[in-house]
Amino acid sequence: MFFVRVNMTDRTYSVTDVPEKYKHLAGRGLTSNVIADEVPALCHALGPNNKLVFSPGYTTGTSAPTSSRVSVGGKSPLTGGIKEANAGTSWAADLGVLNIKALIVEGFPEEKGKFWGIAVTWDGKPKVEFFEATQYAGKPLAEVHPAMYEKFGEKISVCSIGMAAEHGYSNSGVAFNDQYKRPTRYAGRGGLGAVMATKGLKFIVLNRAGAPGVEIVDKALFEEGRKKMIDALRTHAITKPKGGLNSYGTAILVNILNEAGGLPTRNFSSGRFEGAPKISGETIFEKNKERKGKEVYNHNCSPGCIIQCSNTVYDEKGEEITSCLEYESAWALGADCGIDNLEDVAKMNALCNDYGLDTIETGVAIAVAMEGGLIPFGDSKAAIELVHEMGKGTPKGRILGAGAATTGRAFGVRRVPVVKGQAMPAYEPRAVKGIGITYATTTMGADHTAGYTIAPEILGVMGKQDPLSPEGKAGLSRAFQATTAFIDSSGHCLFIAFAILDIATGYQGMIDEVNGVTGNKWSADDILKLGGDILKVERKFNEAAGIGKEADRMPEFMMKEPLPPHNVTFDISDETLDSVFGEL
Amino acid sequence: MTEIHIDTWLYGNLAVYGGDPNEHNFANANVPLPEGSVLQDLLNSLGMKTEERGITFINGDLSAMPGMQPDLDHALKDGDRVAFFHLRSMWPFQYRHGVAMIDEMQSAIDNSEDMGLRHAYKLPDDD
């Protein structure tokens, strides 16, 4: 495997062996360690000293199921802390097949307003060529992605940034192609798109032709693990074919959270939205059936995924509006803005993909602006116009593009649902207190993917602790975050966690796969430790950046304002929050 | 005998129990029951077997999960909102950890061997 460094100051590159220190790392573990080692914590995220690191997981590029994830790391312009965002895409698999353990983008072009692309091919080792891409700037991504396929052939994969990144927004993601060449798979959160834009880098095109593929040290063990993982995913009700995710996508959670009183509505002023059923996974499924004349099951976002949870929303004529509309996007652009028009929510989702915006940050920022009186709650047409303004870079659009926290300041809004500057996702922490602890304490800013569950008997950390006691909740959050940091390094999609919590052999399957690829003999305990080590590195970086444990807090309004319908506040004590990582 | 009315929400394929056999998305039915009725009586009135439902809420409090249904004898009162979800629905543990539950559900979770840290309490055969 290789380290490929691309220097955008003078458009040169180097290919070296993987330094000894990083050999046991991959994915999030690798991106976070490189950032912590090479990026000054106090640098400006959009300045010359920040870097952007891409790394495939241990199993990415192999035949392990649901393993085509790539981690993108850097210092976040949104939170000011360390950031890892990841995406499922064939680009991830290609990076692994090209034997690139880390692609590090550094330097800073002197000439402003110009953009470049790089094309990576295999020539005995990874080879990088630069091409001018300024002509593709200022246009929606769906318009410019096809040009890459015309230029470099059909068998490529494409990473890109949109207009939001070109404008320098803290809300701007890094886009990757899906299985249908659409630029719709995002490492969306934390503004890493803008970091890539400051480097003058618009595209990273990968062509795997002739590349050797990922070396697997112990093939028998890998195959054993792979089989266990496939069995678990194909058996579990949530992940199996025509199961929950394959039928309804993640938007299956809309009605559930709504009934639980945990669906943040109209800028987190209520936990229940009367229009929720209209933007739910069940409604998408039924409308698609009517509009396409048959049941439409979901598709895979990346090669080798057997869960296949990506939905498509069709209009009345049966034409595609967007793919995919995730739960968090349907919620942010729907319930949080008081909007129940599915087609308009889907349209906004498509615009976010086109402009390179994170859907969660976009929806929450618009909802905050609605509370500030910019447009009324529920006005979907006006909300669509605001997303256009973000794309165009008008002054109003720029305020929203800076994220929910900045939008709150611009409009004098007190109810601003962010942690460490990042907008809170679709699970109301006053109603779902467990996730609130993770929102508050993760290194990433409010993040719903930071604490996925693993089988408690494997975690071993719980003992007979009551998971509902403050100590139990803190212990669980710590263990969840550590194991999640490892899954984010494994190359697997987090959704494998649904199956491996209930089917213990699936968890062993993941470990076997990773050990098979790397030749390590890691145990379940080792994995918890490896995940914990990643969190330590990330927390150390954040502390050096001025984001210490004092920032592990929820916004004040959540402690004061009771949330209907349960009329509850967030009542987890500061001591409990501090204890999550006090014992790491 | 005094009647009570239950604000009943039926999701996915359970929507057919709301009265329209062609409805597979959601239905909202106002179900009259005799005073003193329990959840099982509501199921009987709808004509729905308890095995057909998964995640269930009574006034936003979790009352059942697939494979764990401690709510059958739960007394209902006038105006209660009861929501039934189909078996392909899901609610991963990390997104429901710390939510409100009816007492019977809380007790069932507390007494379960793994303290409730599961995504599903059995793997429903829903095909």
XYZ file of C-alpha atoms in Angstrom:
711
model
C 0.000 0.000 0.000
C 1.091 3.580 -0.659
C 0.823 7.107 0.658
C 0.067 9.489 -2.200
C 0.682 13.161 -1.442
C -0.713 15.737 -3.831
C 0.759 19.210 -3.424
C -1.577 21.840 -4.848
C 0.930 24.683 -4.384
C 2.926 23.579 -7.404
C 0.786 20.666 -8.621
C 3.299 17.946 -7.904
C 2.871 14.622 -6.173
C 4.801 11.910 -4.433
C 4.204 8.217 -3.867
C 5.845 6.572 -0.873
C 5.506 3.397 1.138
C 3.201 3.622 4.116
C 5.185 4.957 7.090
C 5.602 2.349 9.827
C 3.531 4.369 12.295
C 0.431 4.173 10.117
C 0.659 0.583 8.913
C -1.941 -0.741 11.362
C -4.426 2.043 10.606
C -7.078 2.576 7.939
C -10.192 4.673 7.309
C -11.054 7.051 10.146
C -8.176 5.793 12.280
C -5.746 6.806 9.564
C -7.318 10.131 8.562
C -7.572 11.295 12.174
C -3.997 10.301 13.002
C -2.525 11.999 9.922
C -4.512 15.177 10.616
C -3.462 15.157 14.273
C 0.206 14.674 13.291
C 0.428 17.064 10.360
C -2.192 19.803 10.766
C -1.616 22.516 13.414
C -4.740 22.427 15.585
C -5.005 26.220 15.629
C -4.636 26.734 11.892
C -7.499 28.218 9.905
C -9.472 25.397 8.333
C -9.557 27.250 5.011
C -5.903 28.265 5.151
C -2.714 26.784 3.732
C -1.916 24.604 6.743
C -5.022 22.425 6.650
C -4.932 19.132 4.770
C -7.503 16.761 3.379
C -6.922 13.031 3.798
C -8.805 10.243 2.019
C -8.449 6.681 3.268
C -10.265 3.438 2.440
C -11.101 1.065 5.291
C -9.210 -2.176 5.932
C -11.640 -4.244 3.853
C -12.546 -1.605 1.248
C -11.884 -2.864 -2.268
C -12.202 -6.517 -1.227
C -15.237 -8.767 -1.646
C -16.318 -8.174 1.978
C -20.013 -7.262 1.880
C -21.071 -3.642 2.400
C -17.486 -2.440 2.717
C -17.011 0.290 0.106
C -16.578 3.217 2.473
C -14.025 5.978 2.286
C -13.130 8.278 5.166
C -12.354 11.923 4.500
C -10.527 13.817 7.224
C -9.400 17.376 7.891
C -9.842 20.253 10.284
C -13.489 21.288 10.004
C -14.374 24.869 9.079
C -17.760 24.265 10.728
C -16.677 22.983 14.144
C -13.068 24.157 14.249
C -12.186 20.656 15.397
C -11.106 17.420 13.771
C -13.506 15.937 11.238
C -14.027 12.562 9.681
C -16.895 12.219 7.232
C -17.387 9.080 5.195
C -19.279 7.883 2.163
C -20.201 4.657 0.388
C -19.107 4.704 -3.242
C -17.202 2.760 -5.876
C -14.559 5.511 -5.558
C -13.714 4.051 -2.137
C -13.276 0.549 -3.543
C -11.135 1.911 -6.387
C -8.874 3.730 -3.922
C -8.302 0.397 -2.158
C -7.738 -1.481 -5.416
C -5.179 1.184 -6.428
C -3.336 0.274 -3.197
C -3.656 3.801 -1.845
C -3.791 3.735 1.929
C -3.946 7.526 2.139
C -4.415 10.232 -0.464
C -3.265 13.447 1.180
C -4.109 16.779 -0.442
C -1.907 19.600 0.818
C -0.446 22.944 -0.200
C -2.234 26.067 -1.332
C -2.319 27.485 -4.842
C -1.313 31.133 -5.091
C -3.554 31.819 -8.042
C -7.172 32.185 -6.905
C -10.266 31.345 -8.902
C -8.654 28.473 -10.770
C -9.563 24.835 -10.284
C -7.781 21.648 -11.143
C -8.554 17.983 -11.270
C -6.327 14.991 -10.747
C -6.600 11.645 -12.490
C -5.098 8.681 -10.655
C -4.167 5.561 -12.608
C -1.983 2.492 -12.065
C 1.480 2.343 -13.620
C 3.320 -0.127 -11.424
C 2.287 2.172 -8.607
C -0.272 4.978 -8.371
C 0.300 7.710 -10.942
C -1.210 11.201 -10.744
C -1.909 13.574 -13.627
C -3.277 17.105 -13.264
C -5.829 18.719 -15.557
C -7.436 22.118 -15.587
C -11.016 22.159 -14.288
C -11.857 25.854 -13.945
C -14.409 25.508 -16.744
C -16.450 23.141 -14.559
C -16.738 25.546 -11.625
C -19.923 27.503 -10.950
C -22.170 24.775 -12.319
C -24.390 22.143 -10.665
C -22.582 18.849 -10.137
C -25.105 16.797 -12.099
C -24.148 18.931 -15.124
C -20.391 18.535 -14.841
C -19.947 14.945 -13.654
C -20.780 13.471 -17.097
C -17.854 15.452 -18.545
C -15.463 13.386 -16.433
C -16.832 10.144 -17.857
C -16.544 11.578 -21.372
C -12.968 12.633 -20.720
C -11.684 9.562 -18.876
C -13.989 6.724 -19.932
C -16.845 4.853 -18.318
C -14.859 2.698 -15.888
C -13.793 5.464 -13.557
C -15.012 6.808 -10.257
C -15.288 10.483 -9.444
C -14.895 12.595 -6.318
C -15.855 16.242 -6.617
C -16.936 19.421 -4.887
C -19.843 21.691 -5.746
C -20.596 25.388 -5.757
C -21.151 25.421 -1.980
C -17.507 24.433 -1.540
C -16.351 26.952 -4.134
C -18.131 29.660 -2.108
C -16.199 28.501 0.966
C -19.239 27.428 2.960
C -18.826 25.670 6.258
C -21.784 23.675 4.976
C -20.216 21.953 1.991
C -19.579 18.282 1.451
C -17.321 16.124 -0.667
C -19.323 14.282 -3.342
C -18.733 10.839 -4.811
C -20.437 8.917 -7.580
C -23.116 6.332 -6.861
C -23.642 3.151 -8.886
C -25.423 5.100 -11.626
C -22.683 7.745 -12.040
C -24.731 10.293 -10.109
C -22.718 12.640 -7.842
C -24.947 11.914 -4.881
C -22.921 10.024 -2.262
C -21.583 12.498 0.230
C -19.013 12.773 2.940
C -21.352 15.557 3.832
C -20.764 16.904 7.272
C -18.424 19.530 8.626
C -17.509 21.553 5.525
C -14.692 19.410 4.115
C -15.810 20.386 0.586
C -14.651 23.944 1.275
C -11.258 22.635 2.435
C -10.873 20.824 -0.890
C -11.920 24.003 -2.720
C -9.237 26.074 -0.993
C -6.699 23.695 -2.496
C -8.084 24.508 -5.948
C -9.054 20.867 -6.364
C -12.380 20.218 -8.098
C -12.151 16.534 -9.111
C -10.300 13.393 -8.122
C -10.826 10.796 -10.844
C -9.758 7.201 -10.185
C -9.175 4.549 -12.824
C -8.433 1.129 -11.380
C -7.477 -0.531 -14.691
C -4.494 -2.811 -14.202
C -4.238 -2.177 -10.460
C -3.441 -5.190 -8.309
C -6.268 -4.980 -5.769
C -6.137 -5.267 -2.012
C -3.702 -7.830 -0.698
C -5.318 -10.333 1.652
C -2.805 -11.876 4.041
C -4.939 -14.767 5.328
C -7.432 -15.648 2.609
C -9.062 -18.521 4.505
C -9.788 -16.370 7.548
C -11.073 -13.554 5.357
C -13.454 -15.928 3.550
C -14.684 -17.292 6.857
C -15.375 -13.787 8.123
C -17.019 -12.760 4.898
C -19.399 -15.705 5.051
C -20.341 -14.932 8.660
C -21.015 -11.320 7.773
C -23.109 -12.210 4.717
C -25.153 -14.701 6.756
C -25.822 -12.095 9.447
C -26.826 -9.385 6.970
C -29.048 -11.747 4.960
C -30.817 -13.058 8.062
C -31.558 -9.961 10.075
C -34.992 -8.378 9.661
C -33.552 -4.891 9.226
C -30.810 -5.686 6.699
C -32.083 -8.701 4.721
C -33.401 -8.507 1.135
C -36.893 -6.968 1.148
C -36.377 -6.251 4.853
C -36.809 -2.878 6.514
C -33.947 -0.984 4.882
C -34.253 -2.569 1.447
C -37.997 -1.792 1.302
C -38.326 1.571 2.968
C -34.807 2.951 3.267
C -33.691 4.858 6.311
C -36.791 7.072 5.947
C -38.605 4.182 7.645
C -37.690 6.017 10.864
C -39.875 9.088 10.184
C -43.127 7.627 11.530
C -41.387 5.824 14.385
C -39.619 8.904 15.754
C -42.799 10.903 15.252
C -44.890 8.504 17.334
C -42.149 8.464 19.958
C -42.348 12.239 20.211
C -38.702 12.426 19.130
C -39.027 13.905 15.613
C -37.661 17.449 15.910
C -40.281 19.697 14.362
C -40.271 23.381 13.355
C -36.780 24.094 14.582
C -36.866 21.743 17.556
C -39.971 23.312 19.085
C -41.935 20.037 19.178
C -41.225 16.316 18.991
C -44.160 15.522 16.799
C -45.061 16.677 13.274
C -48.619 16.274 12.020
C -47.320 15.932 8.444
C -44.790 13.188 9.240
C -46.604 10.292 7.501
C -46.521 12.235 4.217
C -42.697 12.323 4.109
C -42.110 8.802 5.470
C -40.439 5.760 3.977
C -43.795 4.005 3.804
C -45.229 6.862 1.727
C -42.221 6.898 -0.613
C -42.653 3.138 -1.136
C -46.405 3.353 -1.784
C -46.150 6.396 -4.075
C -43.360 4.738 -6.057
C -45.496 1.609 -6.443
C -48.340 3.693 -7.802
C -46.110 5.802 -10.040
C -43.940 2.996 -11.431
C -46.705 0.362 -11.547
C -44.702 -2.072 -9.405
C -43.021 -2.395 -6.032
C -39.669 -0.597 -6.169
C -37.053 -1.955 -3.779
C -33.967 0.035 -2.951
C -30.548 -0.165 -4.559
C -26.934 -0.219 -3.406
C -24.934 2.998 -3.100
C -21.678 1.165 -3.713
C -20.347 -2.132 -5.066
C -20.745 -5.223 -2.910
C -23.479 -3.913 -0.642
C -26.114 -6.518 0.111
C -28.237 -4.303 2.375
C -29.180 -1.979 -0.508
C -30.981 0.812 1.343
C -30.815 3.681 -1.191
C -34.274 4.776 -2.290
C -35.396 6.840 -5.251
C -38.236 9.371 -5.151
C -40.273 9.599 -8.364
C -42.683 12.344 -9.379
C -46.240 11.896 -10.639
C -44.975 11.186 -14.143
C -42.662 8.466 -12.860
C -39.559 10.622 -13.420
C -36.812 10.552 -10.805
C -36.710 13.585 -8.513
C -33.850 12.448 -6.327
C -31.878 9.481 -5.045
C -31.367 8.859 -2.280
C -33.634 10.579 0.262
C -32.305 9.484 3.643
C -34.269 9.740 6.887
C -32.125 12.596 8.123
C -32.596 14.534 4.870
C -36.379 13.948 4.743
C -36.499 15.156 8.336
C -34.184 18.196 7.988
C -35.770 19.520 4.810
C -39.240 18.328 5.896
C -40.370 18.119 9.528
C -37.752 20.513 10.900
C -38.974 23.152 8.428
C -42.633 22.187 8.960
C -42.802 20.975 5.336
C -44.909 17.927 4.444
C -44.751 18.086 0.637
C -42.671 15.001 -0.264
C -41.943 16.120 -3.807
C -40.652 19.513 -2.631
C -38.525 17.855 0.063
C -37.107 15.552 -2.628
C -36.462 18.562 -4.873
C -34.469 20.276 -2.107
C -32.510 17.080 -1.563
C -31.647 17.025 -5.271
C -30.554 20.672 -5.092
C -28.318 19.949 -2.090
C -26.652 17.192 -4.132
C -26.288 19.524 -7.093
C -24.786 22.400 -5.128
C -22.687 20.233 -2.814
C -24.517 20.963 0.436
C -24.984 18.789 3.502
C -28.737 18.157 3.761
C -28.791 18.129 7.571
C -26.973 21.449 7.985
C -29.065 22.949 5.154
C -32.433 21.943 6.608
C -31.537 22.983 10.137
C -30.160 26.351 8.946
C -33.352 27.031 6.970
C -35.475 26.052 9.987
C -33.480 28.461 12.192
C -33.992 31.189 9.548
C -37.717 30.367 9.531
C -37.792 30.905 13.267
C -35.969 34.187 12.682
C -38.782 35.252 10.362
C -36.994 35.008 7.002
C -39.755 32.805 5.534
C -42.712 31.064 7.225
C -42.492 27.500 8.534
C -44.050 25.130 6.032
C -43.414 27.303 2.959
C -41.715 24.714 0.763
C -41.536 26.886 -2.354
C -39.730 29.667 -0.457
C -37.414 27.061 1.099
C -36.507 25.760 -2.370
C -35.622 29.320 -3.356
C -33.350 29.615 -0.326
C -31.439 26.491 -1.403
C -31.028 28.115 -4.826
C -29.703 31.249 -3.134
C -27.163 29.089 -1.331
C -26.065 27.678 -4.667
C -25.851 31.109 -6.279
C -23.927 32.580 -3.357
C -26.199 35.562 -2.693
C -25.646 37.309 0.655
C -28.687 35.504 2.098
C -27.467 32.218 0.682
C -24.023 32.754 2.146
C -25.429 33.282 5.643
C -27.309 29.984 5.392
C -24.283 28.309 3.814
C -22.223 29.163 6.862
C -24.424 26.742 8.814
C -27.147 26.759 11.449
C -25.082 28.460 14.180
C -24.145 31.417 11.963
C -27.714 31.635 10.670
C -28.925 31.857 14.265
C -26.586 34.766 14.932
C -27.584 36.563 11.735
C -31.294 36.353 12.564
C -31.115 36.776 16.329
C -32.460 33.307 17.056
C -31.945 31.807 20.497
C -33.110 28.270 19.750
C -30.159 27.005 17.742
C -29.761 23.203 17.822
C -26.016 22.730 17.429
C -23.159 21.135 19.356
C -19.643 22.413 18.640
C -21.182 24.442 15.834
C -22.627 21.460 13.961
C -26.376 21.085 13.418
C -28.139 18.371 15.334
C -29.597 15.491 13.319
C -33.037 13.952 13.353
C -33.292 12.440 16.830
C -34.551 14.821 19.553
C -32.172 14.394 22.473
C -34.789 15.502 25.002
C -36.895 12.510 23.970
C -34.044 10.121 23.069
C -31.620 10.884 25.874
C -29.058 8.226 24.997
C -28.232 9.870 21.697
C -28.076 13.251 23.406
C -25.054 12.056 25.373
C -23.342 11.074 22.141
C -24.287 14.352 20.421
C -22.754 16.280 23.292
C -19.551 14.315 23.680
C -18.482 13.148 20.222
C -15.432 14.840 18.755
C -17.385 15.550 15.586
C -20.051 17.999 16.785
C -23.671 16.787 16.937
C -23.472 13.562 14.940
C -25.955 10.694 14.814
C -23.413 8.275 13.353
C -20.909 8.572 16.196
C -22.385 5.948 18.502
C -23.592 2.739 16.883
C -24.395 -0.241 19.055
C -22.453 -3.454 19.265
C -23.487 -6.584 21.111
C -23.168 -5.925 24.852
C -21.753 -9.341 25.653
C -18.918 -8.590 23.263
C -18.385 -5.096 24.587
C -17.988 -6.643 28.009
C -17.788 -3.175 29.531
C -21.267 -3.060 30.919
C -21.145 -5.771 33.544
C -24.436 -5.545 35.356
C -24.563 -1.774 35.153
C -28.044 -0.425 34.573
C -27.984 1.051 31.054
C -30.546 3.637 32.162
C -28.517 4.920 35.111
C -26.296 7.973 34.451
C -23.146 5.838 34.805
C -24.640 3.189 32.534
C -25.578 5.710 29.878
C -22.116 7.300 29.949
C -20.433 3.886 29.789
C -22.583 2.812 26.883
C -21.945 6.020 24.950
C -18.196 5.599 25.458
C -18.270 1.982 24.278
C -20.546 2.794 21.336
C -18.312 5.650 20.204
C -15.153 3.550 20.454
C -16.565 0.624 18.477
C -18.049 3.020 15.931
C -14.609 4.576 15.430
C -13.370 1.095 14.608
C -16.238 0.266 12.211
C -15.480 3.599 10.510
C -11.961 2.233 10.049
C -13.039 -1.231 8.893
C -14.453 0.041 5.610
C -17.875 -1.282 6.496
C -21.022 0.762 6.431
C -22.319 1.434 9.935
C -25.528 -0.355 9.036
C -23.787 -3.688 9.548
C -24.209 -2.774 13.224
C -27.942 -3.512 12.997
C -27.218 -7.139 12.229
C -24.110 -7.668 14.307
C -25.764 -6.444 17.484
C -28.311 -9.226 17.336
C -26.196 -11.881 15.626
C -22.889 -12.315 17.442
C -21.274 -14.353 14.644
C -21.665 -11.301 12.420
C -19.482 -9.279 14.745
C -16.866 -12.016 14.718
C -17.208 -11.957 10.936
C -16.145 -8.316 10.824
C -13.119 -9.032 13.016
C -12.178 -12.077 10.910
C -12.418 -10.041 7.722
C -10.146 -7.318 9.083
C -7.667 -9.830 10.516
C -7.781 -11.751 7.232
C -6.841 -8.657 5.226
C -4.211 -7.309 7.623
C -2.772 -10.484 9.119
C -3.418 -9.138 12.610
C -4.847 -11.236 15.399
C -7.063 -8.618 16.947
C -9.686 -9.732 19.444
C -12.974 -8.021 20.287
C -11.225 -6.327 23.225
C -8.420 -5.121 20.980
C -10.987 -3.524 18.728
C -12.554 -1.613 21.571
C -9.084 -0.371 22.494
C -8.162 0.534 18.913
C -11.409 2.502 18.617
C -10.718 4.197 21.943
C -7.233 5.157 20.745
C -8.744 6.908 17.723
C -11.058 8.901 20.001
C -8.109 9.876 22.204
C -6.201 11.255 19.211
C -9.276 13.179 18.072
C -9.971 14.593 21.524
C -6.363 15.672 21.906
C -6.539 17.547 18.602
C -9.791 19.231 19.639
C -8.363 20.257 23.006
C -5.364 21.819 21.250
C -7.834 23.605 18.963
C -9.573 25.073 22.018
C -12.464 22.615 22.058
C -12.166 20.946 25.442
C -14.695 19.119 27.590
C -16.497 22.425 28.232
C -17.756 22.088 24.670
C -19.301 18.677 25.437
C -22.626 20.315 26.220
C -26.097 20.637 24.780
C -27.540 24.032 23.818
C -29.100 25.813 26.783
C -32.663 25.836 25.455
C -32.780 22.048 25.622
C -32.238 22.183 29.384
C -34.917 24.859 29.856
C -37.690 24.305 27.307
C -39.900 21.231 27.784
C -40.433 19.403 24.497
C -43.991 18.393 23.615
C -45.627 15.879 23.565
C -43.710 14.357 26.499
C -42.823 17.795 27.909
C -39.319 16.731 28.855
C -36.032 18.611 29.033
C -32.504 17.291 28.565
C -31.608 16.475 32.145
C -28.329 14.585 31.861
C -25.904 16.220 34.266
C -22.590 17.825 33.318
C -20.854 15.241 35.537
C -22.373 12.413 33.500
C -21.316 14.052 30.236
C -17.795 14.575 31.568
C -17.610 10.968 32.710
C -18.072 9.655 29.145
C -14.455 10.398 28.321
C -13.150 10.981 31.810
C -12.359 7.284 31.934
C -11.154 6.766 28.381
C -71.747 1.330 29.593
C -69.612 4.391 28.865
C -67.608 4.358 25.648
C -64.025 5.459 25.243
C -62.429 6.446 21.941
C -58.927 5.447 20.942
C -56.993 7.548 18.412
C -55.449 4.623 16.536
C -52.590 4.942 14.035
C -51.776 2.025 11.776
C -48.630 2.060 9.647
C -47.541 0.135 6.565
C -49.522 -2.984 5.748
C -51.383 -2.682 9.079
C -53.268 0.257 7.513
C -55.766 -2.247 6.096
C -57.149 -2.626 9.643
C -58.219 1.014 9.460
C -61.089 0.016 7.174
C -59.737 0.414 3.636
C -58.373 -2.909 2.308
C -56.369 -1.068 -0.364
C -54.486 1.181 2.051
C -50.908 0.064 2.751
C -49.320 3.311 3.888
C -51.018 4.584 7.028
C -54.472 4.920 8.495
C -55.852 6.881 11.407
C -58.977 5.360 12.966
C -61.071 6.497 15.881
C -61.953 3.222 17.582
C -64.765 3.099 20.154
C -64.317 0.607 23.007
C -66.154 -0.067 26.256
C -64.711 1.663 29.298
C -62.169 -0.565 31.047
C -60.788 -1.966 27.796
C -57.163 -3.028 27.489
C -54.830 -3.100 24.484
C -55.850 -6.664 23.586
C -59.450 -5.431 23.270
C -58.298 -2.784 20.784
C -56.531 -5.471 18.733
C -59.684 -7.607 18.833
C -61.795 -4.693 17.721
C -59.457 -4.035 14.786
C -59.376 -7.745 13.891
C -55.574 -7.729 14.065
C -53.518 -10.540 15.555
C -50.918 -9.341 18.029
C -48.155 -11.176 16.119
C -48.757 -8.927 13.130
C -47.583 -5.814 14.916
C -44.088 -4.793 15.881
C -43.104 -1.503 17.519
C -46.079 -0.063 19.410
C -46.670 3.206 21.229
C -49.297 4.327 23.710
C -49.309 8.122 23.929
C -45.757 8.224 22.636
C -44.520 5.749 25.233
C -42.939 2.620 23.784
C -45.151 -0.327 24.747
C -43.942 -3.206 22.570
C -41.138 -4.320 20.274
C -41.073 -7.324 17.959
C -40.868 -10.330 20.253
C -41.596 -8.333 23.397
C -45.250 -7.442 24.009
C -45.854 -6.669 27.678
C -48.692 -4.267 26.840
C -51.618 -6.614 26.122
C -53.252 -5.964 29.506
C -52.451 -2.251 29.521
C -55.616 -0.325 30.426
C -56.694 2.226 27.857
C -58.469 5.471 28.556
C -60.511 7.859 26.488
C -58.410 9.836 23.988
C -55.328 7.611 24.149
C -53.192 7.664 21.007
C -52.080 4.150 20.084
C -49.729 3.522 17.148
C -49.005 0.114 15.630
C -46.078 -0.510 13.301
C -45.615 -3.268 10.760
C -42.907 -5.878 11.167
C -40.606 -4.401 8.555
C -40.303 -1.249 10.599
C -37.254 -0.772 12.781
C -35.813 1.375 15.528
C -32.110 0.750 16.197
C -31.150 0.678 19.858
C -28.944 3.760 19.731
C -31.884 5.809 18.448
C -34.268 4.708 21.197
C -31.942 4.454 24.182
C -33.498 6.494 26.988
C -36.955 7.020 25.436
C -40.209 7.028 27.379
C -41.868 3.628 27.880
C -44.980 2.358 29.601
C -44.170 0.824 32.984
C -44.778 -2.716 31.755
C -42.252 -2.246 28.911
C -39.668 -0.680 31.199
C -40.027 -3.614 33.553
C -39.747 -6.149 30.716
C -36.558 -4.468 29.483
C -35.097 -4.256 32.992
C -35.742 -7.958 33.517
C -34.419 -9.114 30.171
C -31.085 -10.877 30.223
C -29.279 -8.319 28.064
C -30.991 -5.258 29.589
C -32.651 -4.532 26.282
C -29.566 -3.843 24.218
C -30.987 -5.291 21.045
C -32.308 -4.038 17.745
C -34.953 -6.776 17.636
C -36.017 -9.126 20.392
C -36.530 -11.904 17.947
C -36.048 -12.067 14.234
C -39.623 -11.933 12.965
C -40.478 -14.247 10.106
C -42.297 -11.596 8.125
C -42.072 -12.935 4.609
